[in-house]
CSV table of C-alpha atoms and ligand atoms in Angstrom, one decimal:
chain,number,residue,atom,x,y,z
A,1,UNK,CA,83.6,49.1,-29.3
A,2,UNK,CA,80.4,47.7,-31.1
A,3,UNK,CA,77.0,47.1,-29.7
A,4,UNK,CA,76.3,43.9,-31.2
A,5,UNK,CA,72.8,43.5,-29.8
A,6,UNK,CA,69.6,44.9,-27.8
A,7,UNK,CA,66.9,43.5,-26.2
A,8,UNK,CA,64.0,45.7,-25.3
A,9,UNK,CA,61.3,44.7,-22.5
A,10,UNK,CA,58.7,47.4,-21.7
A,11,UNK,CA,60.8,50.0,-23.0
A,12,UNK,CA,58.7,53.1,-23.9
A,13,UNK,CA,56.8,51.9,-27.2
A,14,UNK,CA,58.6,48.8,-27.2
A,15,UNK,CA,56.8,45.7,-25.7
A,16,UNK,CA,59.6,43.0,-26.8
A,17,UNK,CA,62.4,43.2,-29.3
A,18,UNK,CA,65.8,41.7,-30.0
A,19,UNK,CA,67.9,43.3,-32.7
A,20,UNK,CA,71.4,42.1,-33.8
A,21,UNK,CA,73.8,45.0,-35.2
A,22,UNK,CA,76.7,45.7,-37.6
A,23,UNK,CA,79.9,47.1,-36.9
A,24,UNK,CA,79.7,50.1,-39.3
A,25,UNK,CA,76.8,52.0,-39.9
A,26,UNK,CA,73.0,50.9,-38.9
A,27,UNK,CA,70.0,53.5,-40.0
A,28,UNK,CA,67.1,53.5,-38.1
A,29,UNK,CA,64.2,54.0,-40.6
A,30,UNK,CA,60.7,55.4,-40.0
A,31,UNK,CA,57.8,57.9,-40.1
A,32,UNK,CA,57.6,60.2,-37.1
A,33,UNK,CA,56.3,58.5,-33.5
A,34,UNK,CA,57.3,55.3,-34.3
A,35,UNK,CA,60.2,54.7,-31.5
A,36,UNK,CA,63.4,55.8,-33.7
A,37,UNK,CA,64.6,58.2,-30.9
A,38,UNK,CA,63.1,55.6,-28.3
A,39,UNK,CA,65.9,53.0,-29.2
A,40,UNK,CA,68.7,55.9,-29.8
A,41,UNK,CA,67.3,57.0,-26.0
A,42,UNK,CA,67.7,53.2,-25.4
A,43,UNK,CA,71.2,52.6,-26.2
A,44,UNK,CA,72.3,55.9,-24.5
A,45,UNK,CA,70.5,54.9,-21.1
A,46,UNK,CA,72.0,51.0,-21.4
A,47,UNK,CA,75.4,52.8,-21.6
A,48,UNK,CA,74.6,56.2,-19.0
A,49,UNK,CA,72.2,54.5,-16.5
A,50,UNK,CA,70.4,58.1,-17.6
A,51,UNK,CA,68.5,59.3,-20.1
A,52,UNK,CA,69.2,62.2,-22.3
A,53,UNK,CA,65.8,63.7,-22.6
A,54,UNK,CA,63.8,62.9,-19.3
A,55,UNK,CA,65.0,63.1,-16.1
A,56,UNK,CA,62.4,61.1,-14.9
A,57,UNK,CA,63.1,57.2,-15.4
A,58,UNK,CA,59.5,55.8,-14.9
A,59,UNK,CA,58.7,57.7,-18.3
A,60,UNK,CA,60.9,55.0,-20.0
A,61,UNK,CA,58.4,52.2,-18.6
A,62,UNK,CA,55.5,51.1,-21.2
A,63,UNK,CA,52.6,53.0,-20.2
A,64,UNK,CA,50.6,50.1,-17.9
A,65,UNK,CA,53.7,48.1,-16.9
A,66,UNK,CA,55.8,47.8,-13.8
A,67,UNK,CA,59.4,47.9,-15.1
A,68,UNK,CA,61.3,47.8,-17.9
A,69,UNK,CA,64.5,46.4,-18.9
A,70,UNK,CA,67.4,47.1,-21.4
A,71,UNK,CA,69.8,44.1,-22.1
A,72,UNK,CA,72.6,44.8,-24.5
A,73,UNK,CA,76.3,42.8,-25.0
A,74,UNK,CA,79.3,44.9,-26.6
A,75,UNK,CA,82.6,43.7,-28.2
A,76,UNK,CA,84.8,45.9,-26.9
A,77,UNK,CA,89.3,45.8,-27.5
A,78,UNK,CA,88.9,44.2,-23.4
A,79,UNK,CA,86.6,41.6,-24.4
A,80,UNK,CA,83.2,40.6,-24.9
A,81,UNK,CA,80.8,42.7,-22.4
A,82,UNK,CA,76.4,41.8,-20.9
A,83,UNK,CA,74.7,44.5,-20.2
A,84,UNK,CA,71.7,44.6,-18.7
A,85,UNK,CA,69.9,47.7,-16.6
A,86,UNK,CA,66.1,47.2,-15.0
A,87,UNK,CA,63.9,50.1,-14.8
A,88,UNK,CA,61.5,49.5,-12.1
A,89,UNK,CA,59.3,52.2,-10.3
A,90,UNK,CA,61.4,51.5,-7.2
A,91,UNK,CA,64.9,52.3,-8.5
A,92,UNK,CA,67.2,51.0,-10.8
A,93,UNK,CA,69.6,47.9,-11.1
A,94,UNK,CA,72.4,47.5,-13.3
A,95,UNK,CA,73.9,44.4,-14.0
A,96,UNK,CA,77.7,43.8,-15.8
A,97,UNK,CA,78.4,40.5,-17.1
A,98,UNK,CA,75.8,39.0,-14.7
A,99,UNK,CA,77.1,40.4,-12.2
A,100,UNK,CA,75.0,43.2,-10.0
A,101,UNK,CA,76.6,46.4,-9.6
A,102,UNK,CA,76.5,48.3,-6.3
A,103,UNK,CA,76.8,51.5,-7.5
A,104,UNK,CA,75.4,53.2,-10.5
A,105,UNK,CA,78.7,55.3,-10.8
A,106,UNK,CA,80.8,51.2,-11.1
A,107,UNK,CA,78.3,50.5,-14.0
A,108,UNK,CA,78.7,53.8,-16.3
A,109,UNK,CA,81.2,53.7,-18.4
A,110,UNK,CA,81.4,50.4,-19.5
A,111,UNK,CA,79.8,50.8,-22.6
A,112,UNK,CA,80.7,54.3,-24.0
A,113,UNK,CA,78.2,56.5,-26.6
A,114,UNK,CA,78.2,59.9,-28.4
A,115,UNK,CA,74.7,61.0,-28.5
A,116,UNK,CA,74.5,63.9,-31.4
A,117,UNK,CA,70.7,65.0,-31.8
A,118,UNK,CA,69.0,68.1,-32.4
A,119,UNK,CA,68.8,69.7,-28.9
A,120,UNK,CA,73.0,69.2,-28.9
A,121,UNK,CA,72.8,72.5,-31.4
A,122,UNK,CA,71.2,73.6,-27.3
A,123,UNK,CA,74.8,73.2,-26.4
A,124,UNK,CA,76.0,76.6,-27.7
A,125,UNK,CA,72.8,78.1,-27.9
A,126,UNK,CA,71.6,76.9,-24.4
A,127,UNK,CA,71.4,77.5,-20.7
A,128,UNK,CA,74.9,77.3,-18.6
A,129,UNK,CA,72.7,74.0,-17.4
A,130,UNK,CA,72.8,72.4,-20.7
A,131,UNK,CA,76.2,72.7,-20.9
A,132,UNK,CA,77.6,72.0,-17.4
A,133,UNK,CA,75.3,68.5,-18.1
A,134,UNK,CA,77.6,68.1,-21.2
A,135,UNK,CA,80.9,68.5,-19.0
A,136,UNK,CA,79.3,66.1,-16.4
A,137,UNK,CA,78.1,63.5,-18.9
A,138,UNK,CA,81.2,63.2,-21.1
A,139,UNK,CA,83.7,63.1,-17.9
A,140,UNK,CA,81.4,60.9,-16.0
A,141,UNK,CA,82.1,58.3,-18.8
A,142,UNK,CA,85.7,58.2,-18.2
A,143,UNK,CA,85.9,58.8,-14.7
A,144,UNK,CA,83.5,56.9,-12.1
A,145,UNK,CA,85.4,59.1,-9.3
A,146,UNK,CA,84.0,62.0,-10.8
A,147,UNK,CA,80.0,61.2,-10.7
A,148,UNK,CA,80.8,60.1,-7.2
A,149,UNK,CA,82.5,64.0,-6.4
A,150,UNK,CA,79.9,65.2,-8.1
A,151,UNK,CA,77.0,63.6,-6.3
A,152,UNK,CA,78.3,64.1,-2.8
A,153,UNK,CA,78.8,67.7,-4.1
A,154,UNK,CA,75.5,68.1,-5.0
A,155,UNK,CA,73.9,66.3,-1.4
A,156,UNK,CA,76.1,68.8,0.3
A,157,UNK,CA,75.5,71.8,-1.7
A,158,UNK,CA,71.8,71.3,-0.5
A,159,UNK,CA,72.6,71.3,3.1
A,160,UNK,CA,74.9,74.1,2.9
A,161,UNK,CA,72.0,76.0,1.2
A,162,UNK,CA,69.3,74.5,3.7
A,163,UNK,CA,72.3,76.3,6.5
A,164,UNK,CA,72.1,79.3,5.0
A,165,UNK,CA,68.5,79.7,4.4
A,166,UNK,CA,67.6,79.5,8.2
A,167,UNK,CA,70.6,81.9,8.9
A,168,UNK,CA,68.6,84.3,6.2
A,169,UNK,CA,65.3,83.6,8.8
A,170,UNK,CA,67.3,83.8,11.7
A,171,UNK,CA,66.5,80.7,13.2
A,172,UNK,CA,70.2,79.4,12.9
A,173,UNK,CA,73.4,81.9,13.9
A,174,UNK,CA,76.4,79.2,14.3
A,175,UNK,CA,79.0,80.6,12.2
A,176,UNK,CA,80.8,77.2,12.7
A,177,UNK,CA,78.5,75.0,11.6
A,178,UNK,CA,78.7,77.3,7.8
A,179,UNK,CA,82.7,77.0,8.3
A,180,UNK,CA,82.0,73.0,8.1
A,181,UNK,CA,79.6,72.5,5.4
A,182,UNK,CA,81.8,75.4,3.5
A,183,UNK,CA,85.4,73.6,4.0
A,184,UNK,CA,83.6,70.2,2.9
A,185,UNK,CA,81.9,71.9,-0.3
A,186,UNK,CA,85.1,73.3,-1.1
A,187,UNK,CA,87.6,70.4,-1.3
A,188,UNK,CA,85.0,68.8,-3.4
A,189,UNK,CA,84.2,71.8,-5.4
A,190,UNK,CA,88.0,72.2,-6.4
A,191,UNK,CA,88.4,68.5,-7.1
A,192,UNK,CA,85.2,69.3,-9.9
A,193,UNK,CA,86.5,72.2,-11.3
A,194,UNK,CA,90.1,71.0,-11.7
A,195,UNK,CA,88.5,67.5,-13.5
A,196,UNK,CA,86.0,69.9,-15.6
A,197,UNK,CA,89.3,72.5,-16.8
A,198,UNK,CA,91.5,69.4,-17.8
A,199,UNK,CA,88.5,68.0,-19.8
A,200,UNK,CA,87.6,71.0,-21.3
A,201,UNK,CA,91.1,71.9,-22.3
A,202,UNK,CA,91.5,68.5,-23.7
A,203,UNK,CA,88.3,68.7,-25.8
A,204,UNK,CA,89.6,72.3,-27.4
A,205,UNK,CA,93.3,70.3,-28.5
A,206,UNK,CA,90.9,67.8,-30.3
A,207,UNK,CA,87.7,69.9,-31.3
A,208,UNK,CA,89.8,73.1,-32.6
A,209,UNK,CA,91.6,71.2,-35.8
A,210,UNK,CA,88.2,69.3,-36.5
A,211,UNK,CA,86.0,73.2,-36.8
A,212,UNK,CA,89.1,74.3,-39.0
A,213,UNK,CA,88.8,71.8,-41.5
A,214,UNK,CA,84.9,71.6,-41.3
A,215,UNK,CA,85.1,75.4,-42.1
A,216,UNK,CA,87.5,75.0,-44.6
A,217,UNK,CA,90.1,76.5,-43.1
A,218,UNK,CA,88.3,79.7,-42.2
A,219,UNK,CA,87.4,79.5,-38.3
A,220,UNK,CA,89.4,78.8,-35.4
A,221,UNK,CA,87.6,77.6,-32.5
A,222,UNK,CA,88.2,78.4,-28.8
A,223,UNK,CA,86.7,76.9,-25.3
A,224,UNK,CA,86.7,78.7,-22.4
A,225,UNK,CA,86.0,77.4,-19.1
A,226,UNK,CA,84.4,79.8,-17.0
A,227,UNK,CA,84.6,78.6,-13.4
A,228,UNK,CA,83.2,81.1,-10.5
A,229,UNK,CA,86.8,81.6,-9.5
A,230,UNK,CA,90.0,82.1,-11.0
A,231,UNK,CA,91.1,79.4,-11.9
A,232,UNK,CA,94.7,79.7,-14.1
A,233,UNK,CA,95.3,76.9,-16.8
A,234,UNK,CA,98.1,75.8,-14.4
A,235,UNK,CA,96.4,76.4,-10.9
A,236,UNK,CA,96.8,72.9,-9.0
A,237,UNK,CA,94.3,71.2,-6.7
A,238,UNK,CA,95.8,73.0,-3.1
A,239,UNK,CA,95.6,76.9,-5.4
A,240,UNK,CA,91.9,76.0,-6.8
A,241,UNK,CA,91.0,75.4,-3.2
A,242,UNK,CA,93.2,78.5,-1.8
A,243,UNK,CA,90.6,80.5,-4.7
A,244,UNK,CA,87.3,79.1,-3.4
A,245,UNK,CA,88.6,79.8,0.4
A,246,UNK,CA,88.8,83.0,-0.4
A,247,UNK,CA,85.9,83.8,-2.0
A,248,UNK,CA,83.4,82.1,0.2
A,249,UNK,CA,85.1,84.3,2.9
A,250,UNK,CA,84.5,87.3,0.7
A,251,UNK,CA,81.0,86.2,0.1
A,252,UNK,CA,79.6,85.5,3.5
A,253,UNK,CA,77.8,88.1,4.2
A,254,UNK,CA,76.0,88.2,0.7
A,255,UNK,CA,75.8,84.4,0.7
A,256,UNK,CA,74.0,84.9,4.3
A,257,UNK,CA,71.4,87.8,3.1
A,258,UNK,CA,70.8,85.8,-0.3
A,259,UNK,CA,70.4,82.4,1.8
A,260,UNK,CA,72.2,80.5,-0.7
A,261,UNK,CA,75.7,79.4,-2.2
A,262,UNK,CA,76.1,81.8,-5.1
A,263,UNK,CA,79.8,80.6,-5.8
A,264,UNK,CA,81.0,76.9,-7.5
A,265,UNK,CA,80.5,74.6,-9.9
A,266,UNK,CA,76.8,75.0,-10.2
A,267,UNK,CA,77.6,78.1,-11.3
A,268,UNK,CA,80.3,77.2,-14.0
A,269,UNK,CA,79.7,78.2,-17.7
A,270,UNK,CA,81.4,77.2,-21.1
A,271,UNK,CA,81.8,79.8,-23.8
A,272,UNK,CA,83.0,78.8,-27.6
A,273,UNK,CA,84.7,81.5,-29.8
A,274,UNK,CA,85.3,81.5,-33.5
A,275,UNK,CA,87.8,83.8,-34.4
A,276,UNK,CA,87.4,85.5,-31.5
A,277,UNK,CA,83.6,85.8,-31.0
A,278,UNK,CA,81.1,84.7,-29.0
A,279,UNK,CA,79.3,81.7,-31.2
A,280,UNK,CA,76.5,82.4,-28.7
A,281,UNK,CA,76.3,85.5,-28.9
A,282,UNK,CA,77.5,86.5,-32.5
A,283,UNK,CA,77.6,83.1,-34.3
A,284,UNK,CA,75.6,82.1,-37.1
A,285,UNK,CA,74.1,79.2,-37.2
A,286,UNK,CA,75.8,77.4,-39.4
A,287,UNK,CA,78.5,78.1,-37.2
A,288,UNK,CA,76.8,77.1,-34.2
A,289,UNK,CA,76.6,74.1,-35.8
A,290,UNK,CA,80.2,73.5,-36.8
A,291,UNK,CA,81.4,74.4,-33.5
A,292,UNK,CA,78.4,71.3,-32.1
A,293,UNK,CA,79.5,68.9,-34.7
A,294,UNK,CA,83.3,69.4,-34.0
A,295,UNK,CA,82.6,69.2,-30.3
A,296,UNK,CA,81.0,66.0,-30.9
A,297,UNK,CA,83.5,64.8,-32.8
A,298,UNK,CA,85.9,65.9,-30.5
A,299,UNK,CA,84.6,63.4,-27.8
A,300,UNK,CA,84.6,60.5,-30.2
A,301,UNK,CA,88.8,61.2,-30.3
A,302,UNK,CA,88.9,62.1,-26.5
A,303,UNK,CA,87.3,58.9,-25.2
A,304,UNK,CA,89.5,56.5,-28.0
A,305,UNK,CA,93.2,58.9,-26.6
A,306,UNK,CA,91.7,57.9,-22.6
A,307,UNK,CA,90.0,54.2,-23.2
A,308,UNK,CA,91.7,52.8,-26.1
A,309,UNK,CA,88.5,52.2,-27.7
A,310,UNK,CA,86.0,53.8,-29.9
A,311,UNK,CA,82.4,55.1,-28.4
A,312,UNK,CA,79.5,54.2,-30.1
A,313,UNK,CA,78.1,57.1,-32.1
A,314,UNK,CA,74.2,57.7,-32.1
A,315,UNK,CA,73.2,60.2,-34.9
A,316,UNK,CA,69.5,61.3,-34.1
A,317,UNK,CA,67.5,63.2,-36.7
A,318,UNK,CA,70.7,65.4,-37.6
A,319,UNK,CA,72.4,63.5,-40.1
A,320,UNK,CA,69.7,64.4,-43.1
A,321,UNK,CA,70.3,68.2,-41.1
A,322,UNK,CA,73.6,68.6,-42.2
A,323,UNK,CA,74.7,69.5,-45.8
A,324,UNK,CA,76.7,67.3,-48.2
A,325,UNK,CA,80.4,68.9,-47.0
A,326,UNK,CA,79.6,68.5,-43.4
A,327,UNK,CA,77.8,64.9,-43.5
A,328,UNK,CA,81.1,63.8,-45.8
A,329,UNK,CA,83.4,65.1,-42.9
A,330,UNK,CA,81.6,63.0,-40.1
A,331,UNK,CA,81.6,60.1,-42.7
A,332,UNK,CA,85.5,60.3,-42.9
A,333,UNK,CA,85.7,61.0,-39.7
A,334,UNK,CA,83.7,57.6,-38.6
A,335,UNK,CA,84.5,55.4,-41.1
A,336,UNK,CA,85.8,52.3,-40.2
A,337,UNK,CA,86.2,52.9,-37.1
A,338,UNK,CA,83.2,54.3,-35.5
A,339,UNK,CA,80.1,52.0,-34.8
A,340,UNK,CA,77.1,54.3,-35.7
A,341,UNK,CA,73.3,54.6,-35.5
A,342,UNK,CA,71.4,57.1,-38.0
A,343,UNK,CA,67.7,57.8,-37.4
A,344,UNK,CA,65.8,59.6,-40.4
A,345,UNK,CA,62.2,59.4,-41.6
A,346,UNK,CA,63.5,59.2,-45.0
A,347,UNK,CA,67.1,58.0,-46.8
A,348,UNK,CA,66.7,60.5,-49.6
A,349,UNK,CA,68.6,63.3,-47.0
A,350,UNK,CA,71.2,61.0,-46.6
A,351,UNK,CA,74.3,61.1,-48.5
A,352,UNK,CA,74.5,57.9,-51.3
A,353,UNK,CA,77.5,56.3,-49.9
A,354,UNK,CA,76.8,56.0,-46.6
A,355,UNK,CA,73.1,54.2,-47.5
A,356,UNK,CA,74.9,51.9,-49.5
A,357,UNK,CA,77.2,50.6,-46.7
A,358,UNK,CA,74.5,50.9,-44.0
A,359,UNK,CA,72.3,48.0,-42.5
A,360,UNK,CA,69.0,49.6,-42.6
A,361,UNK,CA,66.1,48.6,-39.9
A,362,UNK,CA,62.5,49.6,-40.5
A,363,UNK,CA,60.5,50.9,-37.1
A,364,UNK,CA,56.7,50.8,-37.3
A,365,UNK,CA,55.1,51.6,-33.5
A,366,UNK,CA,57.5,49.5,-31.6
A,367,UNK,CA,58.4,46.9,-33.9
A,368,UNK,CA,61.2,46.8,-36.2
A,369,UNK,CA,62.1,44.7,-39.8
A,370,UNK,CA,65.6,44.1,-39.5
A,371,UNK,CA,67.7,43.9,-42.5
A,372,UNK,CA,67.8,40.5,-44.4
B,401,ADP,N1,56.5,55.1,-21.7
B,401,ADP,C1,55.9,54.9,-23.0
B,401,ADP,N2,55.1,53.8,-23.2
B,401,ADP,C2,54.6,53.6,-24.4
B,401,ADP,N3,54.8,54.4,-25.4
B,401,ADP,C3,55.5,55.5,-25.3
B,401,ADP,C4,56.2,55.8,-24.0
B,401,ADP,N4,56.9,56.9,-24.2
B,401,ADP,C5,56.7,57.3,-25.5
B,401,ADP,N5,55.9,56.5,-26.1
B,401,ADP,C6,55.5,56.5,-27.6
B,401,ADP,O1,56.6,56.5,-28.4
B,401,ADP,C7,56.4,57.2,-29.6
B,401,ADP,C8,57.5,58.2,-29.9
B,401,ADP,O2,58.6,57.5,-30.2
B,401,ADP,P1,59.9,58.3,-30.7
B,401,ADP,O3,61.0,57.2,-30.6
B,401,ADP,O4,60.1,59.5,-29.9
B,401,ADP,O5,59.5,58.6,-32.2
B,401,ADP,P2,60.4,58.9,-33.4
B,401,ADP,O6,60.3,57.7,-34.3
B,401,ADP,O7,59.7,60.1,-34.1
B,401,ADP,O8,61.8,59.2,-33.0
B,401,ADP,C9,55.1,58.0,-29.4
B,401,ADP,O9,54.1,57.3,-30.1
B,401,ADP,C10,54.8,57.9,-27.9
B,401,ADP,O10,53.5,57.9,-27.6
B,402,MG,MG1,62.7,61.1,-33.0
């Protein structure tokens, strides 16, 4: 799929702006603080209703204004797609070929990005936090039930925690009040962690061959999902919830003393292994980066196998990062086929070949030369 335009209104440094794009590769040129990230941040919250570095939406409102809005249209194998999303202090409103979408969770998905940046190298490196966000973003692309799991999940979770914190205080003792909150959180916890193990055993079949040939044949890469229970690679739905039964029943007491849910999956992990090895842990980091740039190109390939269709590819401040070998992997890997946005202060870290394809746009605070 391509993003064939933008319109900005109010967004962040951004007062009003229409830009027109090309199917292959478009770099986003400019000094520092000029609002290169701020359209890359743009695209991804047209396309995720959420932003990828504030969790707070009124930061994405010009400073002084009420709301802001990101309009958008995509050509996609389906058809020809309007976007439009309006970021006002009351809430958001999302809007799909003119028509208004109830539900955040309808509207995600329709337009579908990789966002590779610097803080991705986080993903290895990171908190169990950044990574469970990964999982959720990638799999809330390609499956609306899933943010809708997840969400109820989470309102739950807070109630069962809410329970158990006054049973900590002793102002609550009804043991069947817990065995209700607990039996809902599980069917919905199993349903997550079933979703996350099929995605995450998916993205190791695609993002294994990509490290190996990035490394030149030298590393082999391995995911491991890390659920709070065991969990086997063939466990269905009914034995995943059998495993959480279990263990909130072994965990009561603790859970009770503690005054919180200490098991599911806001407790899952992710670990990567090359050649047997915690990257984390042991990995250098040039291999932290292989193993984040295979990942990413993983999801490129996992998206296409599950939509048909391409995502578009947002390259923030990491392509000048990268050395010659790996920025000529993720050109092959791309070209043709991939619809992708480079930001970099300067072209001279950027491979020859891929400036002289590229439609370059110049950003100066907020406004942007397009190319003639
Ligand atoms: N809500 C906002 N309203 C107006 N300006 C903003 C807002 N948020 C950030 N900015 C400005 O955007 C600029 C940073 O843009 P950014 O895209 O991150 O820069 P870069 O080109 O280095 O990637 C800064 O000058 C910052 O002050
Ligand atoms: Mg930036």
């Amino acid at each position: 799929m391509f993003l064939t335009s933008l319109t900005l209104t109010n967004y962040r440094n951004y007062e009003h702006e229409t830009l027109h794009f090309d199917e292959g590769v478009n770099v986003i040129l400019g000094e520092n603080a000029q609002g290169k990230t701020n359209m890359m941040e743009a695209i991804y919250v047209l396309a995720m209703a959420k932003s990828h570095r504030t969790s707070n939406d009124k930061d994405l409102i010009r400073w002084n204004e009420e709301y802001a809005k990101i309009e958008g249209r995509a050509e996609k194998r389906s058809g020809s797609l309007a976007l439009e999303l309006l970021i006002s202090k009351k809430g958001k409103k999302a809007k799909c070929n003119h028509i208004e979408q109830q539900r955040l969770s309808q509207y995600v998905g329709h337009l579908n990005v990789v966002m590779f940046a610097p803080e991705d190298l986080n993903l290895v490196k990171g908190s169990p936090q950044v990574r469970r966000r990964f999982v959720d973003m990638e799999i809330g692309q390609v499956s609306p039930v899933y943010i809708h799991d997840l969400s109820q999940y989470q309102k739950l979770l807070q109630q069962r925690n809410h329970y158990l914190k006054m049973m900590q205080a002793r102002e609550r003792s009804d043991e069947a009040v817990l065995d209700v909150l607990t039996e809902q959180l599980v069917l919905l916890a199993a349903k997550i962690t079933l979703r996350r193990r099929q995605f995450l055993s998916l993205l190791e079949q695609w993002a294994a061959p990509i490290h190996y040939e990035i490394s030149r044949g030298a590393e082999q890469l391995h995911i491991r999902y890390e659920p709070s229970v065991d969990v086997s690679e063939r466990a269905e739905l009914s034995r995943i919830v059998e495993a959480y039964n279990e263990t909130f029943a072994d965990m009561r007491e603790r859970e009770i003393q503690r005054g919180t849910t200490l098991i599911g999956p806001h407790r899952d992990d992710i670990a990567f292994f090359v050649n047997g090895k915690n990257v984390q842990t042991f990995g250098s980091q040039g291999q932290q980066r292989t193993t984040a740039l295979a990942v990413k190109l993983a999801e490129l390939e996992l998206i296409f196998s599950e939509l048909g269709d391409y995502p578009v590819l947002l390259l923030d401040d990491v392509l000048s990062e990268l050395d010659d070998f790996r920025q000529t992997h993720l050109l092959d890997a791309i070209r043709k086929k991939v619809q992708t946005f480079v930001t970099t202060t300067s072209i001279d870290g950027i491979k020859h070949d891929i400036i002289q394809e590229a439609a370059i746009y110049r950003v100066r605070s907020g406004s942007v030369t397009a190319p003639s």
